[in-house]
Coordinates of C-alpha atoms in Angstrom, one line a residue:
M2 CA 18.0 55.8 -39.2
L3 CA 16.3 52.9 -40.7
S4 CA 16.2 52.2 -44.5
E5 CA 12.8 51.9 -46.1
K6 CA 13.5 48.2 -46.7
I7 CA 14.3 47.5 -43.0
Q8 CA 11.4 49.6 -41.8
A9 CA 8.9 47.8 -44.0
A10 CA 10.3 44.4 -42.9
L11 CA 10.2 45.3 -39.2
N12 CA 6.6 46.5 -39.6
E13 CA 5.7 43.2 -41.2
Q14 CA 7.4 41.4 -38.2
I15 CA 5.2 43.5 -35.8
N16 CA 2.2 42.2 -37.6
A17 CA 3.5 38.6 -37.5
E18 CA 4.2 38.9 -33.7
L19 CA 0.7 40.2 -33.1
W20 CA -0.8 37.4 -35.2
S21 CA 1.2 35.0 -33.1
A22 CA -0.2 36.5 -30.0
Y23 CA -3.7 36.2 -31.4
L24 CA -3.1 32.5 -32.3
Y25 CA -1.9 31.8 -28.7
L26 CA -4.9 33.6 -27.3
S27 CA -7.1 31.4 -29.4
M28 CA -5.3 28.3 -28.2
S29 CA -5.8 29.5 -24.6
A30 CA -9.5 30.0 -25.2
H31 CA -9.7 26.5 -26.7
F32 CA -8.0 24.8 -23.8
A33 CA -10.0 26.8 -21.2
A34 CA -13.2 25.6 -22.9
D35 CA -11.9 22.1 -23.0
G36 CA -11.3 22.0 -19.2
K37 CA -7.5 22.2 -19.4
P38 CA -6.7 25.4 -17.3
G39 CA -3.0 24.6 -17.2
F40 CA -2.7 24.4 -21.0
A41 CA -4.8 27.5 -21.2
N42 CA -2.4 29.3 -18.8
W43 CA 0.6 28.2 -20.8
M44 CA -0.9 29.6 -24.0
N45 CA -2.0 32.8 -22.2
V46 CA 1.6 33.4 -21.1
Q47 CA 2.7 32.8 -24.7
F48 CA 0.1 35.3 -25.8
K49 CA 1.6 38.0 -23.5
E50 CA 5.2 37.2 -24.6
E51 CA 4.3 37.6 -28.3
Q52 CA 2.8 41.0 -27.5
D53 CA 6.1 41.9 -25.8
H54 CA 7.9 40.8 -28.9
A55 CA 5.8 43.1 -31.1
M56 CA 6.4 46.0 -28.7
K57 CA 10.1 45.4 -28.7
I58 CA 10.2 45.9 -32.4
F59 CA 7.6 48.7 -32.2
N60 CA 9.8 50.6 -29.7
F61 CA 13.0 49.9 -31.8
I62 CA 11.4 51.4 -34.9
I63 CA 10.4 54.5 -32.9
S64 CA 13.9 54.8 -31.3
R65 CA 15.5 54.7 -34.8
G66 CA 13.3 57.6 -36.0
G67 CA 11.1 55.3 -38.1
Q68 CA 7.4 55.0 -38.7
V69 CA 5.3 52.2 -37.3
T70 CA 2.5 51.0 -39.6
L71 CA 0.0 48.6 -38.1
K72 CA -2.0 46.4 -40.4
P73 CA -5.0 44.2 -39.8
I74 CA -4.4 40.8 -38.1
A75 CA -5.4 37.8 -40.1
E76 CA -7.9 35.3 -38.8
V77 CA -6.5 32.4 -36.7
K78 CA -7.5 28.8 -36.1
T79 CA -9.8 28.3 -33.2
S80 CA -9.9 24.6 -32.4
W81 CA -7.6 21.6 -32.3
A82 CA -8.2 17.9 -32.2
S83 CA -5.9 17.3 -29.2
P84 CA -3.2 19.0 -27.1
L85 CA -0.6 17.3 -29.3
D86 CA -2.2 18.8 -32.4
A87 CA -2.1 22.3 -30.8
F88 CA 1.5 21.9 -29.8
E89 CA 2.5 20.6 -33.2
D90 CA 0.9 23.7 -34.7
T91 CA 2.8 25.7 -32.1
L92 CA 6.2 24.2 -33.1
Q93 CA 5.4 24.6 -36.8
H94 CA 4.4 28.2 -36.3
E95 CA 7.6 29.0 -34.3
Q96 CA 9.7 27.4 -37.0
V97 CA 8.1 29.8 -39.5
V98 CA 8.8 32.7 -37.2
T99 CA 12.4 31.6 -36.9
G100 CA 12.7 31.7 -40.6
M101 CA 11.2 35.3 -40.6
I102 CA 13.7 36.4 -38.0
N103 CA 16.6 34.9 -39.9
D104 CA 15.5 36.6 -43.0
L105 CA 15.3 39.9 -41.1
Y106 CA 18.8 39.4 -39.7
A107 CA 20.1 38.6 -43.2
L108 CA 18.5 41.8 -44.6
A109 CA 20.0 43.9 -41.8
A110 CA 23.4 42.4 -42.6
A111 CA 23.0 43.1 -46.3
E112 CA 22.0 46.7 -45.5
K113 CA 24.9 47.0 -43.0
D114 CA 22.4 48.0 -40.3
Y115 CA 24.3 46.9 -37.2
A116 CA 21.8 48.4 -34.7
T117 CA 19.0 46.3 -36.2
Q118 CA 21.2 43.2 -36.3
S119 CA 22.0 43.8 -32.6
M120 CA 18.3 44.1 -31.7
L121 CA 17.5 41.0 -33.8
S122 CA 20.1 38.9 -32.0
W123 CA 17.8 38.8 -29.0
F124 CA 15.1 37.3 -31.3
V125 CA 17.4 34.7 -32.8
D126 CA 18.2 33.4 -29.3
E127 CA 14.5 33.6 -28.3
Q128 CA 13.5 31.5 -31.2
V129 CA 15.9 28.7 -30.2
E130 CA 14.1 28.7 -26.8
E131 CA 10.6 28.8 -28.3
E132 CA 11.3 25.8 -30.6
E133 CA 13.0 23.8 -27.8
T134 CA 10.1 24.4 -25.4
A135 CA 7.4 23.4 -27.9
Q136 CA 9.3 20.3 -28.9
G137 CA 9.7 19.3 -25.2
I138 CA 6.0 19.5 -24.6
I139 CA 5.3 17.5 -27.9
D140 CA 7.7 14.8 -26.6
A141 CA 5.9 14.7 -23.3
L142 CA 2.5 14.5 -25.0
K143 CA 3.7 11.7 -27.2
M144 CA 4.9 9.7 -24.2
I145 CA 1.6 10.4 -22.4
K146 CA -0.6 9.5 -25.4
D147 CA -4.2 9.3 -24.1
N148 CA -3.3 8.6 -20.5
G149 CA -5.7 10.8 -18.5
F150 CA -3.5 11.0 -15.4
G151 CA -0.6 12.0 -17.6
I152 CA -2.6 14.8 -19.3
Y153 CA -3.8 15.9 -15.8
T154 CA -0.2 16.0 -14.5
L155 CA 1.1 17.9 -17.5
D156 CA -1.9 20.3 -17.2
K157 CA -0.8 21.1 -13.6
E158 CA 2.8 21.6 -14.7
L159 CA 1.8 23.9 -17.5
G160 CA -0.4 25.8 -15.1
A161 CA 2.6 26.8 -13.0
R162 CA 4.1 28.8 -15.8
V163 CA 4.3 32.5 -14.9
Y164 CA 4.5 35.5 -17.2
T165 CA 7.8 37.4 -17.0
P166 CA 7.9 40.6 -19.1
I167 CA 11.0 41.0 -21.2
A168 CA 13.6 43.5 -20.0
A169 CA 12.7 47.1 -20.6
E170 CA 14.6 48.7 -23.5

């Protein structure tokens, strides 16, 4: 059984994950309109992964006898000056999410909720990967600068990303 504090915090995280999905869907639309289908694909895969993250927490709350409470999703940004700008926003956002996951983990530890800690361990590891991936693309974009062929090549590389659902719970 979940404490009220844990349940409320997990519900807030569901909202944050769905907001993240909405942000990445917005980025995907931006890149599609800008003629960068590979960048759009990468963000679309990110959108789907964030939905999976929300559902992982959703299903966990249900499995622990809790109540899921969905709230409205706040508005997101819809345009970026450059691919670098978008990926810098991505990294900054993922760093915020990392802080939220760390806070949730600390709350679960303080509440001695070992089941929630165990579930959140997956998210702790996932956030390391999210930040590393975003930083890698930022580094590539900084090397490329405004080189059209470099952007084209990176667009092709990002277009090869394939969505893989997270393991069923």
